[in-house]
Coordinates of C-alpha atoms in Angstrom, one line a residue:
X17 CA -61.9 -19.2 190.1
X18 CA -64.8 -21.6 189.6
X19 CA -66.0 -23.8 192.4
X20 CA -68.9 -26.2 192.9
X21 CA -71.9 -25.3 195.0
X22 CA -70.9 -27.9 197.5
X23 CA -67.5 -26.2 198.0
X24 CA -69.2 -22.9 198.4
X25 CA -71.6 -24.2 200.9
X26 CA -68.7 -25.5 203.0
X27 CA -66.9 -22.2 202.8
X28 CA -70.1 -20.4 203.8
X29 CA -70.5 -22.6 206.8
X30 CA -66.9 -22.2 207.9
X31 CA -67.2 -18.4 207.7
X32 CA -69.9 -18.1 210.3
X33 CA -68.8 -16.3 213.4
X34 CA -69.2 -17.8 216.8
X35 CA -72.4 -16.7 218.5
X36 CA -72.4 -14.2 221.3
X37 CA -73.8 -15.2 224.7
X38 CA -77.1 -13.5 224.1
X39 CA -80.3 -15.5 224.2
X40 CA -81.8 -13.8 221.2
X41 CA -78.7 -14.2 219.1
X42 CA -78.3 -17.9 220.2
X43 CA -81.8 -18.6 218.9
X44 CA -81.1 -16.8 215.6
X45 CA -77.8 -18.6 215.2
X46 CA -79.5 -21.9 215.7
X47 CA -82.0 -21.1 213.0
X48 CA -79.2 -20.1 210.6
X49 CA -77.3 -23.3 211.3
X50 CA -80.5 -25.4 210.6
X51 CA -80.9 -23.6 207.3
X52 CA -77.2 -24.3 206.4
X53 CA -77.6 -28.0 207.2
X54 CA -80.6 -28.0 204.9
X55 CA -78.5 -26.4 202.1
X56 CA -75.9 -29.1 202.5
X57 CA -78.6 -31.7 202.0
X58 CA -79.8 -30.1 198.8
X59 CA -76.3 -29.6 197.4
X60 CA -75.7 -33.4 197.7
X61 CA -79.2 -34.2 196.3
X62 CA -78.8 -31.8 193.4
X63 CA -75.4 -32.9 192.3
X64 CA -76.7 -33.7 188.8
X65 CA -78.3 -30.3 188.5
X66 CA -75.2 -28.2 189.1
X67 CA -76.1 -24.7 190.1
X68 CA -72.7 -23.1 189.4
X69 CA -71.3 -22.5 185.9
X70 CA -67.8 -22.9 184.7
X71 CA -67.5 -19.2 183.5
X72 CA -66.6 -18.0 180.1
X73 CA -64.5 -21.1 179.4
X74 CA -67.7 -23.2 179.4
X75 CA -68.2 -25.0 176.1
X76 CA -71.6 -24.2 174.5
X77 CA -73.9 -27.2 174.1
X78 CA -75.9 -25.7 171.3
X79 CA -78.9 -28.0 171.5
X80 CA -81.3 -25.1 170.9
X81 CA -84.4 -25.7 168.9
X82 CA -87.0 -23.3 167.7
X83 CA -89.7 -25.6 166.6
X84 CA -91.6 -25.5 169.8
X85 CA -90.6 -28.9 171.0
X86 CA -90.7 -29.6 174.7
X87 CA -87.4 -29.1 176.6
X88 CA -85.7 -32.0 178.2
X89 CA -86.3 -32.8 181.8
X90 CA -85.5 -29.7 183.8
X91 CA -83.8 -29.6 187.2
X92 CA -86.3 -31.4 189.5
X93 CA -87.7 -29.6 192.5
X94 CA -88.1 -33.0 194.1
X95 CA -84.3 -32.8 195.0
X96 CA -85.2 -30.1 197.4
X97 CA -87.6 -32.0 199.6
X98 CA -85.4 -31.5 202.6
X99 CA -85.2 -27.7 202.2
X100 CA -87.5 -24.7 201.7
X101 CA -86.8 -24.5 197.9
X102 CA -84.8 -26.1 195.1
X103 CA -81.3 -25.1 194.0
X104 CA -81.5 -22.8 191.0
X105 CA -78.9 -22.8 188.3
X106 CA -76.9 -19.6 187.9
X107 CA -78.1 -18.0 184.6
X108 CA -76.6 -15.2 182.5
X109 CA -76.0 -14.3 178.9
X110 CA -72.8 -13.7 177.0
X111 CA -73.5 -12.3 173.6
X112 CA -75.7 -14.9 171.9
X113 CA -74.9 -17.6 174.4
X114 CA -77.4 -18.2 177.2
X115 CA -75.8 -20.0 180.2
X116 CA -78.0 -22.2 182.5
X117 CA -75.8 -23.7 185.1
X118 CA -73.3 -25.9 183.3
X119 CA -75.4 -26.0 180.1
X120 CA -75.7 -23.4 177.4
X121 CA -77.7 -22.7 174.2
X122 CA -77.3 -20.2 171.4
X123 CA -79.9 -17.5 170.8
X124 CA -80.6 -16.0 167.3
X125 CA -79.5 -12.6 168.4
X126 CA -77.4 -11.1 171.2
X127 CA -79.4 -11.4 174.5
X128 CA -80.5 -8.1 176.2
X129 CA -82.7 -9.5 179.0
X130 CA -82.6 -12.7 181.1
X131 CA -84.3 -13.9 184.2
X132 CA -84.2 -17.2 186.2
X133 CA -86.9 -19.6 187.2
X134 CA -86.6 -22.9 189.1
X135 CA -86.5 -24.6 185.7
X136 CA -84.1 -22.5 183.6
X137 CA -84.0 -19.0 182.1
X138 CA -86.4 -16.7 180.4
X139 CA -84.7 -14.3 177.9
X140 CA -85.2 -11.9 175.1
X141 CA -83.0 -11.1 172.2
X142 CA -82.1 -7.4 171.6
X143 CA -84.8 -5.3 170.1
X144 CA -86.9 -8.4 169.3
X145 CA -89.7 -8.5 171.8
X146 CA -90.0 -12.3 171.7
X147 CA -89.7 -14.1 175.0
X148 CA -88.0 -17.4 175.1
X149 CA -87.6 -20.1 177.8
X150 CA -84.7 -22.5 177.9
X151 CA -83.7 -25.3 180.3
X152 CA -80.2 -25.1 179.0
X153 CA -80.8 -27.8 176.4
X154 CA -83.7 -26.7 174.2
X155 CA -85.7 -23.5 173.8
X156 CA -89.2 -22.4 173.0
X157 CA -91.1 -19.2 172.4
X158 CA -93.4 -18.4 175.3
X159 CA -94.8 -15.0 174.3
X160 CA -94.2 -11.3 173.4
X161 CA -93.3 -8.7 176.0
X162 CA -93.0 -5.6 173.9
X163 CA -90.3 -3.6 175.8
X164 CA -88.2 -5.8 178.0
X165 CA -85.0 -5.3 176.1
X166 CA -85.6 -2.3 173.8
X167 CA -83.6 -0.2 173.5
X168 CA -82.1 -0.9 176.9
X169 CA -83.0 -3.5 179.5
X170 CA -86.2 -2.9 181.4
X171 CA -86.5 -5.9 183.7
X172 CA -89.7 -4.7 185.3
X173 CA -91.5 -5.5 182.0
X174 CA -91.1 -9.2 182.7
X175 CA -91.2 -10.5 186.3
X176 CA -90.2 -13.8 187.8
X177 CA -90.0 -14.7 191.5
X178 CA -87.0 -15.5 193.7
X179 CA -88.5 -19.1 193.9
X180 CA -90.9 -21.0 191.7
X181 CA -91.7 -21.4 188.0
X182 CA -94.0 -18.4 187.3
X183 CA -93.2 -15.7 184.7
X184 CA -95.4 -12.6 184.4
X185 CA -95.5 -10.0 181.6
X186 CA -97.9 -7.5 180.0
X187 CA -99.5 -8.9 176.9
X188 CA -99.1 -6.7 173.8
X189 CA -102.2 -6.3 171.6
X190 CA -101.7 -3.7 168.9
X191 CA -99.1 -2.0 171.2
X192 CA -101.7 -1.6 174.0
X193 CA -101.0 -3.4 177.3
X194 CA -104.3 -4.9 178.1
X195 CA -103.7 -7.8 180.6
X196 CA -100.9 -9.7 182.4
X197 CA -99.9 -13.1 181.2
X198 CA -98.9 -15.7 183.8
X199 CA -96.8 -18.5 182.4
X200 CA -95.5 -21.6 184.3
X201 CA -92.0 -22.9 183.1
X202 CA -92.5 -26.2 184.9
X203 CA -95.8 -26.9 183.1
X204 CA -94.6 -25.1 179.9
X205 CA -98.0 -23.5 179.6
X206 CA -99.9 -20.3 180.2
X207 CA -101.7 -20.6 183.5
X208 CA -103.6 -17.4 183.8
X209 CA -104.5 -14.0 182.4
X210 CA -105.1 -10.9 184.6
X211 CA -107.1 -8.1 183.2
X212 CA -105.9 -4.7 184.3
X213 CA -108.2 -3.6 187.2
X214 CA -108.4 0.1 186.2
X215 CA -109.2 1.1 182.7
X216 CA -106.4 3.3 181.2
X217 CA -103.8 2.3 183.8
X218 CA -101.1 -0.4 183.6
X219 CA -100.6 -3.1 186.1
X220 CA -97.3 -3.1 187.9
X221 CA -96.1 -6.3 189.4
X222 CA -95.0 -6.1 193.0
X223 CA -94.3 -9.7 193.9
X224 CA -94.4 -13.1 192.1
X225 CA -94.8 -16.1 194.4
X226 CA -94.9 -19.8 193.6
X227 CA -98.7 -19.7 193.0
X228 CA -99.6 -16.0 193.3
X229 CA -99.0 -12.6 191.7
X230 CA -99.4 -9.4 193.6
X231 CA -99.8 -6.2 191.6
X232 CA -101.1 -2.6 191.6
X233 CA -102.0 0.0 189.0
X234 CA -99.5 2.5 187.8
X235 CA -101.2 5.1 190.0
X236 CA -101.9 2.7 192.9
X237 CA -98.5 2.2 194.6
X238 CA -99.2 5.2 196.8
X239 CA -102.6 3.8 197.6
X240 CA -103.4 1.5 200.5
X241 CA -104.7 -1.4 198.4
X242 CA -103.1 -4.0 196.2
X243 CA -104.4 -6.9 194.2
X244 CA -103.6 -10.6 194.5
X245 CA -104.1 -13.1 191.7
X246 CA -104.3 -16.8 192.8
X247 CA -103.1 -19.1 190.0
X248 CA -104.9 -22.2 191.3
X249 CA -108.3 -20.6 191.4
X250 CA -107.9 -18.0 188.8
X251 CA -109.4 -15.4 191.1
X252 CA -108.3 -11.8 191.9
X253 CA -108.9 -10.2 195.3
X254 CA -108.1 -6.7 196.7
X255 CA -106.0 -6.5 199.9
X256 CA -104.4 -3.9 202.1
X257 CA -100.7 -3.6 201.5
X258 CA -100.0 -4.9 205.0
X259 CA -101.2 -8.3 203.6
X260 CA -98.3 -8.3 201.1
X261 CA -95.9 -7.3 203.8
X262 CA -97.0 -10.3 205.9
X263 CA -96.4 -12.6 202.9
X264 CA -92.9 -11.2 202.3
X265 CA -92.0 -11.5 206.0
X266 CA -93.0 -15.2 205.8
X267 CA -90.7 -16.0 202.8
X268 CA -87.1 -17.1 203.3
X269 CA -85.8 -15.3 200.2
X270 CA -86.7 -11.8 201.4
X271 CA -84.7 -8.8 202.4
X272 CA -86.0 -6.1 204.7
X273 CA -84.7 -2.8 206.2
X274 CA -86.0 0.2 208.2
X275 CA -86.2 3.5 206.3
X276 CA -85.7 7.0 207.7
X277 CA -89.4 7.2 208.7
X278 CA -89.2 4.0 210.7
X279 CA -91.1 1.9 208.2
X280 CA -90.1 -1.6 207.3
X281 CA -89.5 -1.9 203.6
X282 CA -88.8 -4.9 201.4
X283 CA -86.7 -5.1 198.3
X284 CA -83.4 -6.1 196.7
X285 CA -80.4 -4.4 198.3
X286 CA -77.5 -2.8 196.6
X287 CA -74.0 -2.8 198.1
X288 CA -71.1 -0.4 198.5
X289 CA -67.6 -1.6 199.7
X290 CA -65.7 -0.4 202.7
X291 CA -62.4 -2.1 203.4
X292 CA -63.6 -5.4 202.0
X293 CA -66.9 -5.3 203.8
X294 CA -70.1 -5.0 201.8
X295 CA -72.5 -2.4 203.2
X296 CA -76.1 -3.1 202.1
X297 CA -79.0 -0.8 201.7
X298 CA -82.5 -0.9 200.1
X299 CA -83.4 2.1 198.0
X300 CA -86.9 3.6 198.5
X301 CA -88.4 6.4 196.4
X302 CA -88.5 9.9 197.9
X303 CA -85.8 9.5 200.5
X304 CA -82.1 10.6 200.3
X305 CA -80.6 7.6 202.1
X306 CA -81.2 3.9 201.6
X307 CA -82.9 1.9 204.3
X308 CA -80.4 0.0 206.4
X309 CA -79.3 -2.2 208.0
X310 CA -80.6 -5.0 205.8
X311 CA -81.9 -8.2 207.4
X312 CA -83.2 -11.6 206.2
X313 CA -86.5 -13.1 207.1
X314 CA -85.2 -14.7 210.3
X315 CA -83.9 -11.3 211.5
X316 CA -80.2 -11.9 210.9
X317 CA -78.3 -8.9 209.5
X318 CA -76.7 -9.1 206.1
X319 CA -72.9 -8.8 206.6
X320 CA -71.2 -10.1 203.5
X321 CA -67.5 -9.7 202.6
X322 CA -65.5 -9.6 199.4
X323 CA -62.8 -12.1 198.7
X324 CA -59.3 -11.2 200.0
X325 CA -57.5 -8.9 197.5
X326 CA -60.5 -8.8 195.2
X327 CA -60.2 -6.1 192.5
X328 CA -63.6 -5.2 191.0
X329 CA -64.4 -4.1 187.4
X330 CA -65.2 -0.5 188.4
X331 CA -62.8 2.4 187.6
X332 CA -60.4 3.2 190.5
X333 CA -61.9 6.6 191.2
X334 CA -65.5 5.3 191.4
X335 CA -67.3 4.0 194.4
X336 CA -68.0 0.2 193.9
X337 CA -71.6 -0.8 193.5
X338 CA -72.9 -4.4 193.5
X339 CA -76.4 -5.6 193.2
X340 CA -78.3 -8.9 193.9
X341 CA -78.6 -10.8 190.6
X342 CA -80.5 -13.9 191.8
X343 CA -81.1 -16.4 194.6
X344 CA -79.6 -19.9 194.2
X345 CA -81.3 -21.3 197.3
X346 CA -82.4 -20.0 200.6
X347 CA -78.9 -19.5 201.8
X348 CA -77.0 -18.3 198.7
X349 CA -77.3 -15.3 196.5
X350 CA -75.5 -14.2 193.4
X351 CA -74.1 -10.6 193.4
X352 CA -73.4 -8.8 190.1
X353 CA -70.3 -6.6 190.2
X354 CA -70.2 -4.6 187.0
X355 CA -68.2 -1.7 185.5
X356 CA -71.2 0.7 185.3
X357 CA -71.3 0.7 181.5
X358 CA -74.2 3.2 181.1
X359 CA -77.7 2.0 180.3
X360 CA -77.0 -0.8 178.0
X361 CA -77.8 -4.2 179.5
X362 CA -74.5 -5.9 178.6
X363 CA -71.7 -5.0 181.0
X364 CA -68.3 -6.3 182.0
X365 CA -68.2 -7.7 185.4
X366 CA -68.0 -10.7 187.8
X367 CA -70.7 -12.9 189.3
X368 CA -70.0 -13.7 193.0
X369 CA -71.8 -16.3 195.0
X370 CA -72.3 -15.3 198.7
X371 CA -73.4 -17.5 201.6
X372 CA -75.9 -15.8 203.9
X373 CA -76.1 -14.0 206.1
X374 CA -72.4 -13.2 206.9
X375 CA -70.1 -15.2 204.6
X376 CA -67.2 -14.4 202.3
X377 CA -68.3 -14.1 198.6
X378 CA -66.5 -16.1 195.9
X379 CA -66.0 -15.1 192.3
X380 CA -67.7 -17.9 190.5
X381 CA -67.9 -16.4 186.9
X382 CA -65.0 -14.0 186.4
X383 CA -65.2 -11.1 183.9
X384 CA -64.3 -11.8 180.2
X385 CA -63.7 -9.6 177.2
X386 CA -67.3 -10.3 176.1
X387 CA -69.8 -8.3 178.3
X388 CA -72.4 -10.3 180.3
X389 CA -76.1 -9.7 180.7
X390 CA -77.1 -10.4 184.3
X391 CA -80.5 -11.2 185.6
X392 CA -82.0 -8.7 188.1
X393 CA -84.7 -9.6 190.6
X394 CA -88.0 -8.0 189.7

């Protein structure tokens, strides 16, 4: 069943439980309601943008061009002046068709990697290495990533943020990764290059903000330092990891949990299902259990639920597993419920839009005979 974002916002608001008579909870609830009111404002302002797609029945508007022409006007972030960030279109690929909200374009080959920005989608065709950007009307080549979609999907090779227009990938020069490229899909231009800080080591992107990139070397994630590249000034500075933690804690589109050692960790949660309730956890390396419970930046606990009588794409004898595919706005995420499907990026499954922090998810793009390629947050 396909519904508009405005309907989903109303359903999310109706599903909120009444607050308990606890001062801390009352304050948190007030904050959540303020965020929901802001989402209603943006849903009305962005009616012409349409963040939710019509599913596999959507008719392709193949206005794709490969001559490097500028895309038509992309969804304007000015519509989001009353909220913390603009509404993003839901993006995914179906064979050679790239869906961007209610628009679609045709790629030259089946798509094996896709990621959203505020302006559209970045994608790569299977075994091609060429990165494309589309706003859903036209397309253009923006660079070469090398390994994002070959032979299976490696989303960490290309990074986008949960908000903003930046795309980051490692440049390929004679098969040697020498520096990170920073591209802005709003400006349609490269806005920075980041030399790898340690010779002989790759740079691994930890976080992409609206005007900053945080990264470490491939041997530095156990170290206490991390690097920050400022897009506006073009400068790179070294920081303790606690500085990045502080940045993440200040962003609305952030998940956090406490691991077995009592540390607060940030990341994208995965979900298992128990009697219709989605149990969230954040996986951290070197521990047997995922960090839980998962909370949002305002401290509210993530308590999502599946639609009534929902039957997922997974085999009956397997434990359901769902993952966060993308953020639509500060109060709505898209979950990807797939059939497992091995390591290949294309899988059969459903896209569910979920109002945060404790709403009932809705199947927005139902599964189809053709497998989908879902975006995964970097």
